[in-house]
Structures are given as structure tokens and as C-alpha cells.
Amino acid sequence: MIYLDNNATTRIAPEVLDAMLPFFKEDFYNPSSMYSVAKSAKLAIEQARQSICTQLGVTHASEILFTSCATESINAAIFGATKANPHRKHIITTAVEHPAVLEICKELSRNGYDVSFIGVNQQGNLNVDEFVRALRPGTLLVAVMHTNNETGVVFPIEQLSGITKETDSNILFLCDATQSMTKLSIRLDAEFQNVDMLAFSGHKFHAPKGIGALFLRRETQWKKFLHGGHQEFGWRGGTENVAGIVGMAKAFELAAATHEDDTKRVTRLRDKLEMGILARVPGIKINGSGNQRIPNTLSLAVHYAEADQILFELGNKDICASSGSACSSGSGPSHVLTAMDVPLIAIGGAVRFSLSRYTTEEEIDAVLDEFPKVVNQLRQISPLQDYVDAKSTEWTVARAPLYHAGYTEARGGAVFR
Ligand code: PLP
């Protein structure tokens, strides 16, 4: 099995599993229990918290709250902010956020909040001028992702959070770092010092599912959202996922130890895949190319072939990829690619490959072998086959005048290879 869907989830690193196992076996105790054997569970949580704080440049251990996933962290961040600041009714976010943010914003806009959804250009870059214009008295919160899960495009969080705080230091800044965590540098005492809240999830970096965290800066005007026991400094009730917490800290340590080498290797393999596909298959464009992207992500707009069929055929060859966000599978055209003004004919063929440190050269070679065959085969049986010149590596646009006109108009005349 060739697994290239690591933005959906990752396999657990063996070292992470080893670190977790004692907390399912001999150290299974509830960390809140008073008897002495339970102390090891409590201690393990606090050691894990301290280790994560060190990795992220967090000053106070109580600023890291463990949750069940990034979605919970984002819900806690946004609803906690609205609860603590009821007089502020304006939120700024982007049109390309994950549904974990977008759906909350839509819910709030149905309940009296005004939400500005900042757009992106055709390369997936955020419109910073539009962002600056949107900030205003009464803005409660800015919620911007660090890295887009579909395209891998990186947003300038340092710049955006700096502008936000210069405009009004009371506006809260939430960053969804779910896809960038451990892949890019995140220091909450340096370039992310103006970020008040930061959400992430362990299963994106070789820890298990069911564990996430919210960084909540001490001074943040925020009220707790999940009521219950006294766990997590009284901010998030519920018995802690001890094994998950220990596993997530271990995954952080592993990622830090091999970060440079992994980044180089994964970037090289992703670029090899990207260039290899472009050289072998006509009529493909890279979504977000020319931008800073996380090293592991490759988003393709395959013209005149359906992503579902491509993924099905790849699946038959034991290759796992995705059509974009796993969370929005089956929910229509990607809102991210729509916001980037990718033509409909190409959104339907959006395929995302996402690599990990476990991806091998042989796996990339195998995909380079199979992917062109799959696309060519599907185009042969496509009603649009007349528009593809199988003999040429160039896309034949002369026989598809309508699509070509639409494409070049939308792209300002750009040629899509
Ligand atoms: N934010 C982004 C950018 C994501 O990619 C995801 C998941 O893919 C989430 C939030 C939600 O993460 P989780 O499923 O762990 O709640």
C-alpha cells in the first residue's frame, strides 16, 4: 500500500506507540486519583505538557490545554472568545479555512455576528489589503490557518497577527496550525508572539487520533466552553487521554530530532512527483504553485478527468490519495479551489498527494508509473476525449475552443503547464 494521504491522517510512529503502551497497560490509572500508583499518569501528562511547551516556545505550562482534536480546540477558542467579549460582534477569517472554522463562522453569522471572509488570488495567496481593510472597531477575532490543507499554501501569520495587534491589541488572533505543526517552525515566543490562540491535532504528525491541543495565551479574554471536572487547570473538564498526550509529546520530539533531514527528503520527493507528473501528463496544473507551500503537499488540477474516478483507479493499484480535504469528501466542488478561481472543469479533477517522512523514493516512482496510465485511460473514455491529443505532451486547446476561452479568460491568458 502506497499511502499518500498524510494531510488526512498519518500512521503512528513506532516510537510513539511504544511510549503510549504503558498507559494502556500497567499505568492505566486515572491521573486525578489520589493513590500513589496514579501519580505516574499525572506526572506523564505534566512532563508531556512541558516538553510541548519547550518545542513551541510557550512560557507557562498552563497555556497548553489538551483536547480531543483540532476541531474541539477551534470550537473552544472561538466560542470561548465570543462568550468573554459579547459586545464585539465582528470576526475576520478566510474563504479557504477548514470547515472546523468556516462552519462555526457561518453559525455565528446566523446569530448576529458579522463575518468577513477574506479572499485569495489564483495562486492561493491571501489578499492582505482586503484583510487590513476588514479590521475595524468591534472586531472580536481573526481566525486564519497557517497552512491550507488542500494546497499546502502557507499564510503570513507573523505579518497578519502583527497588523492585527497594531490596529487594536484587544482583537484576538487564532491560528489553525493543524497542517503546519512540526512541518514549519512555530515559536510562540518569537514569530508567533502576537498569536493568542493556536489549535492543532496529534494525528497529523504521527501521534494517534483523539488527541489535540489549544495554546491559550495567559492574558487572553476567553471563557471556558466545555464545563465539567477540574482537569486542565479547570478550563477543559474530562478525564485526560493520558496515552494520547504522551504519544503527542513523543511525536513532537521525534519530529524535532529529524526535522531538517525530513524536510529536505520530503521536499525532494514531492518535487520529483510534481515535475514527473507535469512531464508525463498534459493538461495538469499545480494548485498553489509558485508559493511557499508545506513540503509534503501536492495539489493537482487534472483537466478533463474526474477526481473520484482517478482516486478509485489509484486505489485499485494500492495508491491512497485524496481529492482534497477528507472532511469535505462528497460535499461538492472544493471551496478552496473555487476561491482560487480554478475553473470548474479542473476542480472536478482535483487530486491531492500528501507525503510523510515514511514516504519512499520507490513509492514515488511507482506513482509516477501508474498515475499517467490512470489519467490517460480515463481520458480515453471521457466524452471530452476529443480535446486531448494523446500523442502530444502539450495540451491541445485548439479543439476545445470554449474551454480554452474560459480558461484563459479566468487566468488572464496564462498557459496551464
Ligand atoms: N484544520 C485543518 C487545517 C485541518 O486540515 C483539519 C483536518 O484535516 C482540521 C482543522 C480538523 O482536525 P481534526 O480532524 O483533528 O479535528
CSV table of N, CA, C and O in Angstrom, one decimal, residues 221-334:
chain,number,residue,atom,x,y,z
A,221,GLN,N,-8.7,37.2,26.7
A,221,GLN,CA,-10.0,37.3,27.2
A,221,GLN,C,-10.9,36.2,26.6
A,221,GLN,O,-11.3,36.2,25.5
A,222,TRP,N,-11.0,35.2,27.4
A,222,TRP,CA,-11.6,33.9,27.0
A,222,TRP,C,-12.4,33.3,28.1
A,222,TRP,O,-12.0,33.4,29.3
A,223,LYS,N,-13.5,32.6,27.8
A,223,LYS,CA,-14.2,31.9,28.9
A,223,LYS,C,-14.4,30.5,28.5
A,223,LYS,O,-14.5,30.2,27.3
A,224,LYS,N,-14.3,29.6,29.5
A,224,LYS,CA,-14.3,28.2,29.1
A,224,LYS,C,-15.6,27.8,28.5
A,224,LYS,O,-16.7,28.3,28.7
A,225,PHE,N,-15.5,26.8,27.6
A,225,PHE,CA,-16.6,26.4,26.7
A,225,PHE,C,-17.1,25.0,27.1
A,225,PHE,O,-18.3,24.8,27.0
A,226,LEU,N,-16.2,24.2,27.6
A,226,LEU,CA,-16.6,22.8,28.0
A,226,LEU,C,-16.6,22.8,29.5
A,226,LEU,O,-15.5,22.9,30.1
A,227,HIS,N,-17.7,22.6,30.1
A,227,HIS,CA,-17.8,22.5,31.6
A,227,HIS,C,-17.7,21.1,32.1
A,227,HIS,O,-18.2,20.2,31.4
A,228,GLY,N,-17.2,20.9,33.2
A,228,GLY,CA,-17.0,19.6,33.8
A,228,GLY,C,-16.1,19.6,35.0
A,228,GLY,O,-16.1,20.5,35.8
A,229,GLY,N,-15.2,18.6,35.0
A,229,GLY,CA,-14.3,18.5,36.2
A,229,GLY,C,-13.2,19.5,36.2
A,229,GLY,O,-13.2,20.5,35.3
A,230,HIS,N,-12.3,19.3,37.1
A,230,HIS,CA,-11.3,20.4,37.3
A,230,HIS,C,-10.0,20.2,36.4
A,230,HIS,O,-9.0,20.9,36.6
A,231,GLN,N,-10.1,19.2,35.5
A,231,GLN,CA,-8.9,18.9,34.7
A,231,GLN,C,-8.5,20.1,33.9
A,231,GLN,O,-9.2,21.0,33.6
A,232,GLU,N,-7.2,20.0,33.4
A,232,GLU,CA,-6.7,21.1,32.5
A,232,GLU,C,-6.9,22.5,33.1
A,232,GLU,O,-7.4,23.4,32.5
A,233,PHE,N,-6.4,22.6,34.4
A,233,PHE,CA,-6.5,23.9,35.1
A,233,PHE,C,-7.9,24.4,35.2
A,233,PHE,O,-8.1,25.6,35.4
A,234,GLY,N,-8.9,23.5,35.1
A,234,GLY,CA,-10.3,23.9,35.2
A,234,GLY,C,-10.8,24.5,33.9
A,234,GLY,O,-12.0,24.8,33.9
A,235,TRP,N,-10.1,24.5,32.9
A,235,TRP,CA,-10.5,25.1,31.6
A,235,TRP,C,-11.2,24.0,30.7
A,235,TRP,O,-12.0,24.4,29.9
A,236,ARG,N,-10.9,22.8,30.9
A,236,ARG,CA,-11.4,21.7,30.0
A,236,ARG,C,-11.7,20.5,30.8
A,236,ARG,O,-10.7,19.7,31.0
A,237,GLY,N,-12.9,20.3,31.2
A,237,GLY,CA,-13.2,19.1,32.0
A,237,GLY,C,-13.2,17.8,31.2
A,237,GLY,O,-13.3,17.9,30.0
A,238,GLY,N,-13.0,16.7,31.9
A,238,GLY,CA,-13.0,15.4,31.2
A,238,GLY,C,-11.7,14.7,31.5
A,238,GLY,O,-10.6,15.3,31.5
A,239,THR,N,-11.8,13.4,31.8
A,239,THR,CA,-10.6,12.6,32.1
A,239,THR,C,-9.6,12.7,31.0
A,239,THR,O,-10.0,12.5,29.8
A,240,GLU,N,-8.4,12.9,31.3
A,240,GLU,CA,-7.4,13.2,30.2
A,240,GLU,C,-7.0,11.9,29.5
A,240,GLU,O,-7.0,10.8,30.0
A,241,ASN,N,-6.7,12.0,28.2
A,241,ASN,CA,-6.3,10.9,27.3
A,241,ASN,C,-4.8,10.8,27.5
A,241,ASN,O,-4.0,11.3,26.8
A,242,VAL,N,-4.4,10.1,28.6
A,242,VAL,CA,-3.0,10.1,29.1
A,242,VAL,C,-2.1,9.5,27.9
A,242,VAL,O,-1.1,10.1,27.6
A,243,ALA,N,-2.5,8.4,27.4
A,243,ALA,CA,-1.7,7.8,26.4
A,243,ALA,C,-1.5,8.7,25.2
A,243,ALA,O,-0.4,8.8,24.6
A,244,GLY,N,-2.6,9.3,24.8
A,244,GLY,CA,-2.6,10.2,23.6
A,244,GLY,C,-1.7,11.4,23.9
A,244,GLY,O,-0.9,11.9,23.0
A,245,ILE,N,-1.8,12.0,25.1
A,245,ILE,CA,-0.9,13.1,25.4
A,245,ILE,C,0.5,12.8,25.4
A,245,ILE,O,1.4,13.5,24.8
A,246,VAL,N,0.9,11.6,26.0
A,246,VAL,CA,2.3,11.1,26.0
A,246,VAL,C,2.7,10.9,24.6
A,246,VAL,O,3.8,11.3,24.2
A,247,GLY,N,1.8,10.3,23.8
A,247,GLY,CA,2.2,10.0,22.4
A,247,GLY,C,2.4,11.3,21.6
A,247,GLY,O,3.3,11.3,20.7
A,248,MET,N,1.6,12.3,21.8
A,248,MET,CA,1.7,13.5,21.0
A,248,MET,C,3.0,14.2,21.4
A,248,MET,O,3.8,14.7,20.5
A,249,ALA,N,3.4,14.2,22.7
A,249,ALA,CA,4.7,14.8,23.1
A,249,ALA,C,5.8,14.0,22.4
A,249,ALA,O,6.8,14.6,21.9
A,250,LYS,N,5.7,12.7,22.4
A,250,LYS,CA,6.8,11.9,21.8
A,250,LYS,C,6.9,12.2,20.3
A,250,LYS,O,8.0,12.3,19.7
A,251,ALA,N,5.7,12.4,19.6
A,251,ALA,CA,5.7,12.7,18.2
A,251,ALA,C,6.4,14.0,17.9
A,251,ALA,O,7.1,14.2,16.9
A,252,PHE,N,6.2,15.0,18.8
A,252,PHE,CA,6.9,16.3,18.7
A,252,PHE,C,8.4,16.1,18.8
A,252,PHE,O,9.1,16.7,18.0
A,253,GLU,N,8.8,15.3,19.8
A,253,GLU,CA,10.2,15.1,20.0
A,253,GLU,C,10.9,14.5,18.8
A,253,GLU,O,11.9,14.9,18.3
A,254,LEU,N,10.2,13.5,18.2
A,254,LEU,CA,10.7,12.7,17.1
A,254,LEU,C,10.8,13.7,15.9
A,254,LEU,O,11.8,13.7,15.1
A,255,ALA,N,9.8,14.5,15.7
A,255,ALA,CA,9.8,15.4,14.5
A,255,ALA,C,10.9,16.4,14.7
A,255,ALA,O,11.6,16.7,13.7
A,256,ALA,N,11.1,16.9,15.9
A,256,ALA,CA,12.2,17.9,16.1
A,256,ALA,C,13.6,17.3,15.8
A,256,ALA,O,14.4,17.9,15.2
A,257,ALA,N,13.7,16.0,16.2
A,257,ALA,CA,15.0,15.4,16.1
A,257,ALA,C,15.4,15.2,14.6
A,257,ALA,O,16.6,15.2,14.2
A,258,THR,N,14.4,15.0,13.7
A,258,THR,CA,14.7,14.7,12.3
A,258,THR,C,14.2,15.8,11.4
A,258,THR,O,14.2,15.6,10.1
A,259,HIS,N,13.8,16.9,11.9
A,259,HIS,CA,13.1,18.0,11.1
A,259,HIS,C,13.9,18.3,9.8
A,259,HIS,O,13.3,18.3,8.7
A,260,GLU,N,15.2,18.6,10.0
A,260,GLU,CA,15.9,19.2,8.8
A,260,GLU,C,16.0,18.1,7.7
A,260,GLU,O,15.7,18.4,6.5
A,261,ASP,N,16.4,16.9,8.1
A,261,ASP,CA,16.5,15.8,7.1
A,261,ASP,C,15.2,15.5,6.5
A,261,ASP,O,15.1,15.3,5.3
A,262,ASP,N,14.1,15.4,7.3
A,262,ASP,CA,12.8,15.0,6.8
A,262,ASP,C,12.4,16.1,5.8
A,262,ASP,O,11.8,15.8,4.7
A,263,THR,N,12.6,17.4,6.1
A,263,THR,CA,12.1,18.4,5.3
A,263,THR,C,12.8,18.3,3.9
A,263,THR,O,12.1,18.4,2.9
A,264,LYS,N,14.1,18.1,3.9
A,264,LYS,CA,14.8,18.0,2.7
A,264,LYS,C,14.4,16.8,1.8
A,264,LYS,O,14.1,17.0,0.6
A,265,ARG,N,14.2,15.7,2.5
A,265,ARG,CA,13.8,14.5,1.8
A,265,ARG,C,12.4,14.6,1.2
A,265,ARG,O,12.2,14.3,0.0
A,266,VAL,N,11.5,15.1,2.1
A,266,VAL,CA,10.1,15.1,1.6
A,266,VAL,C,9.9,16.2,0.5
A,266,VAL,O,9.2,15.9,-0.5
A,267,THR,N,10.6,17.3,0.6
A,267,THR,CA,10.6,18.3,-0.4
A,267,THR,C,11.1,17.7,-1.7
A,267,THR,O,10.5,17.9,-2.8
A,268,ARG,N,12.2,17.0,-1.7
A,268,ARG,CA,12.8,16.5,-2.9
A,268,ARG,C,11.8,15.5,-3.5
A,268,ARG,O,11.6,15.5,-4.7
A,269,LEU,N,11.2,14.6,-2.7
A,269,LEU,CA,10.3,13.6,-3.2
A,269,LEU,C,9.0,14.3,-3.8
A,269,LEU,O,8.5,13.9,-4.8
A,270,ARG,N,8.5,15.3,-3.1
A,270,ARG,CA,7.3,16.0,-3.6
A,270,ARG,C,7.6,16.7,-4.9
A,270,ARG,O,6.8,16.6,-5.9
A,271,ASP,N,8.8,17.3,-5.0
A,271,ASP,CA,9.1,18.0,-6.2
A,271,ASP,C,9.3,17.0,-7.4
A,271,ASP,O,9.0,17.3,-8.5
A,272,LYS,N,9.9,15.9,-7.0
A,272,LYS,CA,10.1,14.8,-8.0
A,272,LYS,C,8.7,14.4,-8.6
A,272,LYS,O,8.5,14.2,-9.8
A,273,LEU,N,7.8,14.2,-7.7
A,273,LEU,CA,6.5,13.7,-8.1
A,273,LEU,C,5.8,14.8,-8.9
A,273,LEU,O,5.2,14.5,-10.0
A,274,GLU,N,5.9,16.0,-8.5
A,274,GLU,CA,5.3,17.2,-9.2
A,274,GLU,C,5.9,17.3,-10.6
A,274,GLU,O,5.2,17.3,-11.6
A,275,MET,N,7.2,17.3,-10.7
A,275,MET,CA,7.8,17.5,-12.0
A,275,MET,C,7.6,16.3,-12.9
A,275,MET,O,7.4,16.5,-14.1
A,276,GLY,N,7.7,15.2,-12.3
A,276,GLY,CA,7.4,13.9,-13.1
A,276,GLY,C,6.1,13.9,-13.7
A,276,GLY,O,5.9,13.5,-14.9
A,277,ILE,N,5.1,14.3,-12.9
A,277,ILE,CA,3.7,14.3,-13.4
A,277,ILE,C,3.5,15.3,-14.5
A,277,ILE,O,2.9,15.0,-15.6
A,278,LEU,N,4.1,16.5,-14.3
A,278,LEU,CA,3.9,17.6,-15.3
A,278,LEU,C,4.6,17.1,-16.6
A,278,LEU,O,4.1,17.4,-17.7
A,279,ALA,N,5.7,16.4,-16.5
A,279,ALA,CA,6.4,16.0,-17.7
A,279,ALA,C,5.7,14.9,-18.4
A,279,ALA,O,5.8,14.7,-19.6
A,280,ARG,N,4.9,14.1,-17.7
A,280,ARG,CA,4.3,12.9,-18.3
A,280,ARG,C,2.9,13.1,-18.7
A,280,ARG,O,2.4,12.4,-19.6
A,281,VAL,N,2.2,14.0,-18.1
A,281,VAL,CA,0.7,14.1,-18.3
A,281,VAL,C,0.4,15.5,-18.8
A,281,VAL,O,0.6,16.5,-18.0
A,282,PRO,N,-0.2,15.7,-20.0
A,282,PRO,CA,-0.6,17.1,-20.3
A,282,PRO,C,-1.9,17.5,-19.6
A,282,PRO,O,-2.6,16.6,-19.0
A,283,GLY,N,-2.1,18.8,-19.6
A,283,GLY,CA,-3.4,19.3,-19.1
A,283,GLY,C,-3.5,19.2,-17.6
A,283,GLY,O,-4.6,18.8,-17.0
A,284,ILE,N,-2.4,19.4,-16.9
A,284,ILE,CA,-2.4,19.4,-15.4
A,284,ILE,C,-1.8,20.7,-14.9
A,284,ILE,O,-0.8,21.2,-15.5
A,285,LYS,N,-2.4,21.3,-13.9
A,285,LYS,CA,-1.9,22.5,-13.3
A,285,LYS,C,-1.7,22.2,-11.8
A,285,LYS,O,-2.4,21.4,-11.2
A,286,ILE,N,-0.7,22.8,-11.3
A,286,ILE,CA,-0.4,22.7,-9.8
A,286,ILE,C,-1.1,23.8,-9.1
A,286,ILE,O,-0.9,25.0,-9.3
A,287,ASN,N,-2.0,23.4,-8.2
A,287,ASN,CA,-2.7,24.4,-7.4
A,287,ASN,C,-1.8,25.0,-6.3
A,287,ASN,O,-1.2,24.2,-5.5
A,288,GLY,N,-1.6,26.3,-6.3
A,288,GLY,CA,-0.8,26.9,-5.3
A,288,GLY,C,0.7,27.0,-5.7
A,288,GLY,O,1.5,27.3,-4.8
A,289,SER,N,1.0,26.7,-6.9
A,289,SER,CA,2.4,26.6,-7.3
A,289,SER,C,3.0,28.1,-7.3
A,289,SER,O,2.2,29.0,-7.5
A,290,GLY,N,4.3,28.2,-7.1
A,290,GLY,CA,4.9,29.5,-7.1
A,290,GLY,C,4.8,30.1,-5.7
A,290,GLY,O,5.3,31.2,-5.5
A,291,ASN,N,4.2,29.5,-4.8
A,291,ASN,CA,4.0,30.0,-3.4
A,291,ASN,C,4.9,29.2,-2.4
A,291,ASN,O,5.3,28.1,-2.7
A,292,GLN,N,5.0,29.8,-1.2
A,292,GLN,CA,5.6,28.9,-0.2
A,292,GLN,C,4.5,27.9,0.2
A,292,GLN,O,3.3,28.3,0.5
A,293,ARG,N,4.8,26.6,0.1
A,293,ARG,CA,3.9,25.6,0.4
A,293,ARG,C,4.6,24.6,1.4
A,293,ARG,O,5.8,24.5,1.4
A,294,ILE,N,3.8,24.0,2.2
A,294,ILE,CA,4.4,23.0,3.1
A,294,ILE,C,5.0,21.9,2.2
A,294,ILE,O,4.5,21.6,1.1
A,295,PRO,N,6.2,21.3,2.6
A,295,PRO,CA,6.9,20.5,1.7
A,295,PRO,C,6.2,19.2,1.3
A,295,PRO,O,6.6,18.7,0.2
A,296,ASN,N,5.2,18.8,2.0
A,296,ASN,CA,4.7,17.4,1.7
A,296,ASN,C,3.5,17.4,0.8
A,296,ASN,O,3.0,16.3,0.4
A,297,THR,N,3.0,18.6,0.4
A,297,THR,CA,1.7,18.6,-0.2
A,297,THR,C,1.8,18.9,-1.7
A,297,THR,O,2.5,19.9,-2.1
A,298,LEU,N,1.0,18.2,-2.5
A,298,LEU,CA,1.0,18.4,-4.0
A,298,LEU,C,-0.5,18.4,-4.4
A,298,LEU,O,-1.1,17.3,-4.3
A,299,SER,N,-1.0,19.5,-4.8
A,299,SER,CA,-2.5,19.6,-5.2
A,299,SER,C,-2.5,19.8,-6.7
A,299,SER,O,-2.0,20.8,-7.2
A,300,LEU,N,-3.1,18.8,-7.4
A,300,LEU,CA,-3.2,18.9,-8.9
A,300,LEU,C,-4.6,19.2,-9.4
A,300,LEU,O,-5.6,18.7,-8.8
A,301,ALA,N,-4.6,20.0,-10.4
A,301,ALA,CA,-5.9,20.2,-11.1
A,301,ALA,C,-5.8,19.5,-12.4
A,301,ALA,O,-5.1,19.9,-13.4
A,302,VAL,N,-6.4,18.3,-12.5
A,302,VAL,CA,-6.3,17.4,-13.7
A,302,VAL,C,-7.5,17.8,-14.6
A,302,VAL,O,-8.7,17.5,-14.2
A,303,HIS,N,-7.2,18.4,-15.7
A,303,HIS,CA,-8.3,18.7,-16.6
A,303,HIS,C,-8.9,17.5,-17.3
A,303,HIS,O,-8.1,16.6,-17.7
A,304,TYR,N,-10.2,17.6,-17.5
A,304,TYR,CA,-10.9,16.5,-18.3
A,304,TYR,C,-10.7,15.1,-17.7
A,304,TYR,O,-10.7,14.2,-18.5
A,305,ALA,N,-10.7,15.0,-16.4
A,305,ALA,CA,-10.8,13.7,-15.8
A,305,ALA,C,-11.4,13.9,-14.4
A,305,ALA,O,-11.1,14.9,-13.8
A,306,GLU,N,-12.2,13.0,-13.9
A,306,GLU,CA,-12.9,13.1,-12.7
A,306,GLU,C,-12.0,12.6,-11.5
A,306,GLU,O,-11.5,11.5,-11.6
A,307,ALA,N,-11.9,13.4,-10.5
A,307,ALA,CA,-11.0,13.0,-9.3
A,307,ALA,C,-11.5,11.7,-8.7
A,307,ALA,O,-10.7,10.8,-8.4
A,308,ASP,N,-12.8,11.6,-8.6
A,308,ASP,CA,-13.3,10.3,-7.9
A,308,ASP,C,-12.9,9.1,-8.7
A,308,ASP,O,-12.5,8.1,-8.1
A,309,GLN,N,-12.9,9.2,-10.0
A,309,GLN,CA,-12.5,8.0,-10.8
A,309,GLN,C,-11.0,7.8,-10.7
A,309,GLN,O,-10.5,6.7,-10.7
A,310,ILE,N,-10.3,8.9,-10.7
A,310,ILE,CA,-8.8,8.8,-10.6
A,310,ILE,C,-8.4,8.1,-9.3
A,310,ILE,O,-7.7,7.2,-9.2
A,311,LEU,N,-9.1,8.6,-8.2
A,311,LEU,CA,-8.8,8.0,-6.9
A,311,LEU,C,-9.2,6.6,-6.8
A,311,LEU,O,-8.5,5.8,-6.2
A,312,PHE,N,-10.3,6.2,-7.4
A,312,PHE,CA,-10.8,4.8,-7.4
A,312,PHE,C,-9.8,4.0,-8.1
A,312,PHE,O,-9.4,2.9,-7.6
A,313,GLU,N,-9.3,4.4,-9.3
A,313,GLU,CA,-8.4,3.6,-10.1
A,313,GLU,C,-7.0,3.5,-9.4
A,313,GLU,O,-6.4,2.5,-9.4
A,314,LEU,N,-6.6,4.6,-8.8
A,314,LEU,CA,-5.3,4.6,-8.0
A,314,LEU,C,-5.5,3.6,-6.8
A,314,LEU,O,-4.6,2.8,-6.5
A,315,GLY,N,-6.7,3.7,-6.2
A,315,GLY,CA,-6.9,2.8,-5.1
A,315,GLY,C,-6.8,1.3,-5.5
A,315,GLY,O,-6.3,0.5,-4.8
A,316,ASN,N,-7.3,1.0,-6.7
A,316,ASN,CA,-7.2,-0.4,-7.2
A,316,ASN,C,-5.7,-0.8,-7.4
A,316,ASN,O,-5.4,-2.0,-7.5
A,317,LYS,N,-4.9,0.2,-7.5
A,317,LYS,CA,-3.4,-0.1,-7.6
A,317,LYS,C,-2.7,0.1,-6.3
A,317,LYS,O,-1.5,0.4,-6.2
A,318,ASP,N,-3.5,0.1,-5.2
A,318,ASP,CA,-3.0,0.3,-3.8
A,318,ASP,C,-2.3,1.6,-3.6
A,318,ASP,O,-1.3,1.7,-2.9
A,319,ILE,N,-2.8,2.7,-4.3
A,319,ILE,CA,-2.2,4.0,-4.0
A,319,ILE,C,-3.3,4.9,-3.4
A,319,ILE,O,-4.4,5.0,-4.0
A,320,CYS,N,-3.1,5.4,-2.2
A,320,CYS,CA,-4.1,6.2,-1.5
A,320,CYS,C,-3.8,7.6,-1.6
A,320,CYS,O,-2.7,8.1,-1.2
A,321,ALA,N,-4.7,8.4,-2.3
A,321,ALA,CA,-4.6,9.8,-2.3
A,321,ALA,C,-5.9,10.4,-2.0
A,321,ALA,O,-6.8,9.7,-1.6
A,322,SER,N,-6.1,11.7,-2.2
A,322,SER,CA,-7.4,12.3,-1.8
A,322,SER,C,-7.8,13.4,-2.9
A,322,SER,O,-7.0,13.8,-3.7
A,323,SER,N,-9.1,13.7,-2.8
A,323,SER,CA,-9.5,14.8,-3.8
A,323,SER,C,-9.4,16.1,-3.1
A,323,SER,O,-9.8,17.1,-3.7
A,324,GLY,N,-8.9,16.2,-1.9
A,324,GLY,CA,-8.8,17.5,-1.2
A,324,GLY,C,-8.9,17.2,0.2
A,324,GLY,O,-8.2,16.4,0.7
A,325,SER,N,-9.7,17.9,0.9
A,325,SER,CA,-9.9,17.7,2.3
A,325,SER,C,-10.7,16.4,2.6
A,325,SER,O,-11.8,16.3,2.0
A,326,ALA,N,-10.2,15.5,3.4
A,326,ALA,CA,-11.0,14.2,3.7
A,326,ALA,C,-12.3,14.6,4.3
A,326,ALA,O,-13.3,13.9,4.1
A,327,CYS,N,-12.3,15.7,5.1
A,327,CYS,CA,-13.5,16.1,5.8
A,327,CYS,C,-14.6,16.6,4.9
A,327,CYS,O,-15.8,16.6,5.3
A,328,SER,N,-14.3,17.0,3.7
A,328,SER,CA,-15.4,17.5,2.8
A,328,SER,C,-15.6,16.6,1.6
A,328,SER,O,-16.3,17.0,0.7
A,329,SER,N,-15.1,15.4,1.7
A,329,SER,CA,-15.3,14.4,0.6
A,329,SER,C,-16.8,14.3,0.4
A,329,SER,O,-17.6,14.2,1.3
A,330,GLY,N,-17.2,14.4,-0.9
A,330,GLY,CA,-18.6,14.1,-1.3
A,330,GLY,C,-19.4,15.4,-1.1
A,330,GLY,O,-20.6,15.3,-1.2
A,331,SER,N,-18.8,16.5,-0.7
A,331,SER,CA,-19.7,17.7,-0.4
A,331,SER,C,-19.6,18.7,-1.6
A,331,SER,O,-19.7,19.9,-1.3
A,332,GLY,N,-19.3,18.3,-2.8
A,332,GLY,CA,-19.3,19.2,-3.9
A,332,GLY,C,-17.9,19.8,-4.2
A,332,GLY,O,-16.9,19.4,-3.5
A,333,PRO,N,-17.8,20.7,-5.1
A,333,PRO,CA,-16.5,21.3,-5.5
A,333,PRO,C,-15.8,21.9,-4.3
A,333,PRO,O,-16.5,22.5,-3.5
A,334,SER,N,-14.5,21.8,-4.3
A,334,SER,CA,-13.7,22.3,-3.2
A,334,SER,C,-13.9,23.8,-3.0
A,334,SER,O,-13.8,24.6,-4.0
